[in-house]
CSV table of C-alpha atoms and ligand atoms in Angstrom, one decimal:
chain,number,residue,atom,x,y,z
U,16,MET,CA,-22.4,6.1,12.3
U,17,LYS,CA,-21.7,8.9,14.8
U,18,ASN,CA,-18.6,10.7,13.8
U,19,ASN,CA,-17.4,13.5,16.1
U,20,LEU,CA,-13.8,13.7,14.9
U,21,SER,CA,-12.0,14.6,18.1
U,22,GLU,CA,-14.1,12.2,20.1
U,23,GLU,CA,-13.3,9.4,17.7
U,24,ILE,CA,-9.6,10.2,17.8
U,25,GLN,CA,-9.7,10.1,21.6
U,26,LYS,CA,-11.5,6.8,21.4
U,27,ALA,CA,-9.0,5.3,19.0
U,28,ALA,CA,-6.1,6.5,21.2
U,29,GLU,CA,-7.6,4.9,24.2
U,30,ILE,CA,-8.1,1.6,22.5
U,31,LEU,CA,-4.5,1.7,21.0
U,32,SER,CA,-2.9,2.6,24.3
U,33,GLN,CA,-4.3,-0.6,25.8
U,34,ALA,CA,-3.6,-2.7,22.8
U,35,LYS,CA,-1.2,-5.6,23.1
U,36,SER,CA,-1.0,-6.5,19.4
U,37,ALA,CA,-2.2,-3.9,17.0
U,38,VAL,CA,-1.9,-4.7,13.3
U,39,ILE,CA,-2.2,-2.1,10.5
U,40,PHE,CA,-3.9,-2.8,7.2
U,41,SER,CA,-3.3,-0.1,4.6
U,42,GLY,CA,-4.4,0.7,1.0
U,43,ALA,CA,-3.8,3.3,-1.6
U,44,GLY,CA,-5.4,6.2,0.4
U,45,MET,CA,-2.5,5.8,2.9
U,46,SER,CA,-0.1,7.2,0.3
U,47,ALA,CA,-2.4,9.9,-1.1
U,48,GLU,CA,-0.6,12.6,0.9
U,49,SER,CA,2.7,11.3,-0.5
U,50,GLY,CA,1.4,12.3,-4.0
U,51,ILE,CA,0.5,8.8,-5.2
U,52,ALA,CA,-3.1,8.9,-6.4
U,53,THR,CA,-5.5,6.1,-5.4
U,54,PHE,CA,-6.8,3.8,-8.1
U,55,ARG,CA,-10.5,4.2,-7.7
U,56,ASP,CA,-10.9,7.9,-6.7
U,57,PRO,CA,-11.9,10.3,-9.5
U,58,GLY,CA,-8.9,11.0,-11.7
U,59,GLY,CA,-7.1,7.8,-10.4
U,60,LEU,CA,-5.5,5.4,-12.8
U,61,TRP,CA,-8.5,3.0,-13.0
U,62,ASP,CA,-10.8,5.9,-13.6
U,63,ARG,CA,-8.9,6.5,-16.9
U,64,PHE,CA,-7.5,3.2,-17.9
U,65,ASP,CA,-9.2,-0.2,-18.0
U,66,PRO,CA,-7.5,-2.6,-15.5
U,67,ALA,CA,-8.2,-5.5,-17.7
U,68,GLU,CA,-6.0,-3.8,-20.4
U,69,VAL,CA,-3.2,-2.3,-18.5
U,70,GLY,CA,-3.0,-4.4,-15.4
U,71,THR,CA,-2.6,-7.8,-17.0
U,72,ALA,CA,0.2,-9.4,-19.0
U,73,PRO,CA,-2.1,-10.1,-22.1
U,74,GLY,CA,-3.3,-6.5,-21.9
U,75,ILE,CA,0.2,-5.2,-21.9
U,76,MET,CA,1.1,-7.3,-24.9
U,77,SER,CA,-1.9,-6.0,-26.7
U,78,LEU,CA,-1.0,-2.4,-26.0
U,79,LEU,CA,2.6,-3.1,-27.1
U,80,SER,CA,1.3,-4.4,-30.4
U,81,GLU,CA,-0.4,-1.0,-30.9
U,82,GLY,CA,2.9,0.8,-30.5
U,83,GLY,CA,3.0,1.2,-26.7
U,84,ASP,CA,1.9,4.9,-26.4
U,85,THR,CA,-0.6,4.1,-23.5
U,86,ILE,CA,2.1,2.1,-21.7
U,87,ARG,CA,4.5,5.1,-22.1
U,88,GLU,CA,1.8,7.4,-20.7
U,89,ILE,CA,1.2,5.2,-17.6
U,90,ILE,CA,4.9,4.7,-17.0
U,91,ARG,CA,5.5,8.5,-17.2
U,92,GLU,CA,2.7,9.1,-14.6
U,93,VAL,CA,4.1,6.4,-12.3
U,94,VAL,CA,7.6,7.7,-12.5
U,95,GLU,CA,6.5,11.3,-11.8
U,96,ALA,CA,4.5,10.3,-8.7
U,97,PHE,CA,6.9,7.7,-7.3
U,98,THR,CA,10.0,9.9,-7.8
U,99,LEU,CA,8.6,12.6,-5.6
U,100,ALA,CA,6.9,10.3,-3.1
U,101,ARG,CA,8.2,10.3,0.4
U,102,PRO,CA,6.6,8.8,3.6
U,103,ASN,CA,3.9,11.2,4.9
U,104,ALA,CA,3.1,12.1,8.5
U,105,GLY,CA,0.8,9.0,8.6
U,106,HIS,CA,3.5,6.5,7.6
U,107,LEU,CA,5.8,8.1,10.2
U,108,ALA,CA,3.2,8.0,12.9
U,109,LEU,CA,2.7,4.2,12.3
U,110,ALA,CA,6.5,3.6,12.5
U,111,GLU,CA,6.4,5.4,15.8
U,112,LEU,CA,3.6,3.1,17.0
U,113,GLU,CA,5.8,0.2,16.3
U,114,ARG,CA,8.7,1.7,18.2
U,115,MET,CA,6.4,2.3,21.1
U,116,GLY,CA,5.6,-1.4,21.2
U,117,VAL,CA,1.9,-0.8,20.2
U,118,ALA,CA,1.9,-1.9,16.5
U,119,ARG,CA,3.0,-5.4,15.8
U,120,SER,CA,3.0,-5.3,12.0
U,121,VAL,CA,1.9,-3.6,8.8
U,122,ILE,CA,0.0,-5.4,6.1
U,123,THR,CA,-0.2,-3.3,3.0
U,124,GLN,CA,-1.7,-3.5,-0.4
U,125,ASN,CA,0.6,-0.7,-1.6
U,126,ILE,CA,3.7,-1.4,-3.7
U,127,ASP,CA,5.4,2.0,-3.0
U,128,ASN,CA,7.7,0.9,-0.1
U,129,LEU,CA,6.8,3.9,1.9
U,130,HIS,CA,6.0,2.0,5.1
U,131,ARG,CA,9.5,0.6,5.1
U,132,GLU,CA,11.0,4.0,4.2
U,133,ALA,CA,9.2,5.5,7.2
U,134,GLY,CA,10.8,3.0,9.6
U,135,SER,CA,8.2,0.2,10.0
U,136,THR,CA,10.1,-3.1,10.1
U,137,ARG,CA,7.5,-5.9,10.0
U,138,VAL,CA,5.8,-5.1,6.7
U,139,PHE,CA,3.8,-7.7,4.7
U,140,GLU,CA,3.2,-6.5,1.1
U,141,VAL,CA,0.4,-8.6,-0.3
U,142,HIS,CA,0.6,-6.9,-3.7
U,143,GLY,CA,4.4,-6.9,-3.9
U,144,ASN,CA,6.9,-4.0,-4.0
U,145,LEU,CA,7.8,-2.0,-7.0
U,146,TYR,CA,11.5,-1.9,-6.1
U,147,ARG,CA,11.9,-5.6,-5.7
U,148,PHE,CA,12.5,-7.8,-8.7
U,149,ARG,CA,11.9,-11.5,-9.3
U,150,CYS,CA,14.2,-13.5,-11.6
U,151,LEU,CA,12.3,-15.4,-14.3
U,152,ASN,CA,15.1,-17.9,-14.5
U,153,CYS,CA,16.2,-18.8,-10.9
U,154,GLU,CA,13.2,-17.2,-9.1
U,155,SER,CA,15.4,-15.3,-6.6
U,156,LYS,CA,14.2,-11.9,-5.5
U,157,PHE,CA,16.3,-8.8,-5.1
U,158,PHE,CA,15.8,-5.1,-4.3
U,159,VAL,CA,17.0,-2.5,-6.8
U,160,ASP,CA,18.1,1.1,-6.2
U,161,ARG,CA,15.0,3.2,-6.2
U,162,SER,CA,16.3,6.3,-8.2
U,163,ASP,CA,18.2,4.1,-10.6
U,164,PHE,CA,15.1,2.1,-11.4
U,165,LEU,CA,12.9,5.1,-11.8
U,166,GLU,CA,15.4,6.7,-14.1
U,167,ARG,CA,15.4,3.5,-16.2
U,168,LEU,CA,11.6,3.6,-16.3
U,169,GLY,CA,11.8,7.3,-17.2
U,170,ASP,CA,14.1,6.4,-20.2
U,171,ILE,CA,11.4,4.0,-21.4
U,172,ALA,CA,8.7,6.7,-21.1
U,173,ARG,CA,10.8,9.3,-22.9
U,174,GLY,CA,11.7,7.0,-25.8
U,175,SER,CA,10.1,7.4,-29.2
U,176,GLY,CA,9.0,5.0,-31.9
U,177,PRO,CA,7.2,1.7,-31.3
U,178,LEU,CA,7.8,0.2,-27.8
U,179,SER,CA,8.6,-3.5,-27.7
U,180,LEU,CA,8.8,-6.1,-24.8
U,181,GLU,CA,12.5,-6.6,-25.7
U,182,GLY,CA,13.0,-2.8,-25.5
U,183,ILE,CA,11.6,-2.8,-22.0
U,184,MET,CA,13.5,-5.9,-20.9
U,185,GLU,CA,16.8,-4.4,-22.0
U,186,ARG,CA,16.3,-1.6,-19.5
U,187,VAL,CA,15.1,-3.5,-16.5
U,188,PRO,CA,17.8,-4.8,-14.0
U,189,ARG,CA,19.1,-8.3,-14.6
U,190,CYS,CA,19.5,-11.0,-11.9
U,191,SER,CA,23.1,-11.9,-10.9
U,192,CYS,CA,22.5,-15.3,-12.6
U,193,GLY,CA,22.0,-13.4,-15.9
U,194,GLY,CA,18.3,-14.2,-16.0
U,195,VAL,CA,15.6,-11.7,-17.1
U,196,SER,CA,13.7,-10.3,-14.2
U,197,ARG,CA,10.4,-8.5,-13.6
U,198,PRO,CA,9.1,-6.2,-10.9
U,199,ASP,CA,7.8,-8.3,-8.1
U,200,VAL,CA,4.3,-6.7,-8.1
U,201,VAL,CA,1.0,-8.6,-8.3
U,202,MET,CA,-0.9,-7.9,-11.5
U,203,PHE,CA,-4.6,-8.6,-12.0
U,204,GLY,CA,-5.3,-12.3,-12.0
U,205,GLU,CA,-2.0,-13.2,-10.3
U,206,SER,CA,-1.6,-14.7,-6.9
U,207,VAL,CA,-1.2,-12.4,-4.0
U,208,GLN,CA,1.9,-12.6,-1.8
U,209,GLU,CA,2.4,-13.3,1.9
U,210,LEU,CA,-1.4,-13.9,2.4
U,211,GLY,CA,-0.8,-16.7,4.9
U,212,GLU,CA,1.4,-14.4,7.0
U,213,ALA,CA,-1.1,-11.5,6.7
U,214,ILE,CA,-3.9,-13.8,7.9
U,215,PHE,CA,-1.7,-15.1,10.7
U,216,GLU,CA,-1.0,-11.4,11.8
U,217,ALA,CA,-4.8,-10.7,11.6
U,218,HIS,CA,-5.5,-13.6,13.9
U,219,GLN,CA,-2.9,-12.3,16.4
U,220,SER,CA,-4.3,-8.8,16.4
U,221,ASP,CA,-6.4,-7.3,19.2
U,222,VAL,CA,-6.9,-4.0,17.2
U,223,MET,CA,-6.7,-3.6,13.5
U,224,LEU,CA,-6.1,-0.1,12.1
U,225,ILE,CA,-7.6,0.0,8.6
U,226,LEU,CA,-6.3,2.9,6.5
U,227,GLY,CA,-7.3,4.2,3.1
U,228,THR,CA,-8.7,1.1,1.4
U,229,SER,CA,-12.0,0.6,-0.5
U,230,GLY,CA,-11.9,-3.0,0.4
U,231,VAL,CA,-12.9,-4.2,-3.0
U,232,VAL,CA,-9.6,-6.0,-3.9
U,233,TYR,CA,-9.8,-9.7,-2.9
U,234,PRO,CA,-8.3,-11.7,-1.3
U,235,ALA,CA,-6.5,-8.8,0.5
U,236,ALA,CA,-9.9,-7.5,1.7
U,237,MET,CA,-10.3,-10.7,3.8
U,238,VAL,CA,-7.6,-9.5,6.2
U,239,PRO,CA,-9.8,-7.1,8.3
U,240,GLN,CA,-12.6,-9.7,8.2
U,241,GLU,CA,-10.2,-12.3,9.7
U,242,ALA,CA,-9.1,-9.8,12.4
U,243,ARG,CA,-12.8,-9.3,13.3
U,244,LYS,CA,-13.4,-13.0,13.5
U,245,ALA,CA,-10.4,-13.2,15.9
U,246,GLY,CA,-12.1,-10.6,18.1
U,247,ALA,CA,-10.1,-7.5,17.1
U,248,VAL,CA,-11.6,-4.0,17.4
U,249,LEU,CA,-11.5,-2.2,14.1
U,250,ILE,CA,-10.4,1.4,13.8
U,251,GLU,CA,-11.0,2.7,10.2
U,252,ILE,CA,-9.7,6.0,8.8
U,253,ASN,CA,-11.0,7.1,5.5
U,254,PRO,CA,-12.2,10.6,4.5
U,255,THR,CA,-15.0,9.4,2.2
U,256,GLU,CA,-16.3,6.0,3.0
U,257,VAL,CA,-16.6,3.5,5.8
U,258,VAL,CA,-16.0,0.0,4.5
U,259,PHE,CA,-15.3,-2.4,7.4
U,260,ALA,CA,-16.1,-0.6,10.7
U,261,SER,CA,-19.4,-1.4,12.3
U,262,LYS,CA,-21.1,0.3,15.3
U,263,ASN,CA,-18.9,-1.4,17.9
U,264,ASP,CA,-15.8,-0.1,16.1
U,265,VAL,CA,-14.3,3.3,15.5
U,266,TYR,CA,-14.6,5.2,12.2
U,267,ILE,CA,-12.6,8.4,11.7
U,268,ARG,CA,-13.7,10.4,8.6
U,269,GLU,CA,-10.3,12.0,7.9
U,270,LYS,CA,-7.2,11.6,5.9
U,271,ALA,CA,-4.8,9.1,7.3
U,272,ALA,CA,-1.9,11.5,7.2
U,273,VAL,CA,-3.9,14.0,9.3
U,274,ALA,CA,-5.6,11.6,11.8
U,275,LEU,CA,-2.7,9.3,12.6
U,276,PRO,CA,-0.2,11.8,14.1
U,277,LEU,CA,-3.1,13.1,16.3
U,278,ILE,CA,-3.9,9.6,17.5
U,279,VAL,CA,-0.2,8.8,18.1
U,280,GLU,CA,0.3,12.0,20.2
U,281,GLU,CA,-2.7,11.0,22.3
U,282,VAL,CA,-1.4,7.4,22.8
U,283,LYS,CA,2.0,8.8,23.9
U,284,LYS,CA,0.3,11.0,26.5
U,285,ARG,CA,-1.7,8.1,27.9
U,286,LYS,CA,1.5,5.9,28.0
U,287,LYS,CA,3.4,8.6,29.9
U,288,LYS,CA,0.7,8.7,32.6
U,289,LYS,CA,0.8,5.0,33.2
Q,323,NAD,P1,-8.6,2.1,-3.7
Q,323,NAD,O1,-8.0,3.1,-4.7
Q,323,NAD,O2,-9.6,1.1,-4.2
Q,323,NAD,O3,-9.3,3.0,-2.6
Q,323,NAD,C1,-8.7,4.0,-1.9
Q,323,NAD,C2,-9.4,4.3,-0.6
Q,323,NAD,O4,-8.7,5.3,0.1
Q,323,NAD,C3,-10.8,4.9,-0.9
Q,323,NAD,O5,-11.7,4.2,0.0
Q,323,NAD,C4,-10.7,6.4,-0.5
Q,323,NAD,O6,-11.9,6.9,0.1
Q,323,NAD,C5,-9.6,6.3,0.5
Q,323,NAD,N1,-8.7,7.5,0.6
Q,323,NAD,C6,-8.5,8.5,-0.3
Q,323,NAD,N2,-7.7,9.4,0.1
Q,323,NAD,C7,-7.4,9.0,1.4
Q,323,NAD,C8,-6.6,9.6,2.4
Q,323,NAD,N3,-5.9,10.7,2.2
Q,323,NAD,N4,-6.5,9.0,3.6
Q,323,NAD,C9,-7.2,7.8,3.9
Q,323,NAD,N5,-8.0,7.2,2.9
Q,323,NAD,C10,-8.1,7.9,1.7
Q,323,NAD,O7,-7.4,1.5,-3.0
Q,323,NAD,P2,-7.1,0.0,-2.4
Q,323,NAD,O8,-8.3,-0.4,-1.6
Q,323,NAD,O9,-5.8,0.0,-1.8
Q,323,NAD,O10,-7.1,-0.9,-3.7
Q,323,NAD,C11,-6.4,-0.5,-4.9
Q,323,NAD,C12,-5.2,-1.4,-5.2
Q,323,NAD,O11,-4.3,-0.7,-6.1
Q,323,NAD,C13,-4.4,-1.8,-4.0
Q,323,NAD,O12,-4.6,-3.2,-3.9
Q,323,NAD,C14,-3.0,-1.4,-4.3
Q,323,NAD,O13,-2.2,-2.6,-4.6
Q,323,NAD,C15,-3.0,-0.7,-5.6
Q,323,NAD,N6,-2.5,0.7,-5.5
Q,323,NAD,C16,-1.3,0.9,-4.8
Q,323,NAD,C17,-0.9,2.3,-4.7
Q,323,NAD,C18,0.4,2.5,-3.9
Q,323,NAD,O14,1.3,1.6,-3.9
Q,323,NAD,N7,0.5,3.7,-3.3
Q,323,NAD,C19,-1.6,3.3,-5.3
Q,323,NAD,C20,-2.8,3.0,-6.0
Q,323,NAD,C21,-3.2,1.7,-6.1
């Protein structure tokens, strides 16, 4: 696929400046410049840990029965990255696209809350949100204070001696009904969230911006395919691979945090001229 960077950025800006209903679909690469590593890139979590072990409830139980050192290591890494993570220039550019009336919604596979923190308001989180909890008793969902929760997690990581499920449960926030709660994130093998809404958004889109995803996690990866079926033009930004864009679409081989502000500046110029 032809990939002259500035030409592709101009092309993306032209398409977006005429869009009536652009929808964003983001994955882990979107937050790479916020300091949160992607899962599948070298050095990422799944490069070092087996998802079948650490990403499922039975896997977690088995690691706890071995003392929980691996769980502590993963929690320590998550806390370090998420404590420092802030929306990057790409997240901010997308929020600007919404304020300009170009972007209709964001569908994200990320659990890091960074699209909301950047100012995007219509966000569908198909894999949940790390700062939202679900009560196992009454099923209600509630957001927790980000730094308080990360400190609690940090306490778990710093602890010594065998780690138990009870020890973890004691430190996670309780529901107002008194019930035990868990982070409202989707683990391997669990049902995704808001998929119906995400597919509805895809069907409404005339442009889909696909950012930082390897497209291997289903059913989330159906979303761009549904947008294409509905006739949307795809604009994909990824520094290493093209997953969804075909020859009639736009592929930008660049980091999302670099390309998006450039595109949004160009969209603004075109809107001013009109
Ligand atoms: P992935 O790790 O499978 O793939 C990441 C993709 O991003 C790759 O194609 C890579 O080439 C690209 N990429 C890397 N750096 C980039 C950058 N700076 N700009 C743009 N693209 C970049 O990610 P996935 O497809 O989202 O699937 C992994 C699953 O893991 C997701 O479903 C998500 O739920 C979860 N996850 C979430 C976070 C987070 O919340 N930030 C982080 C890691 C993984």
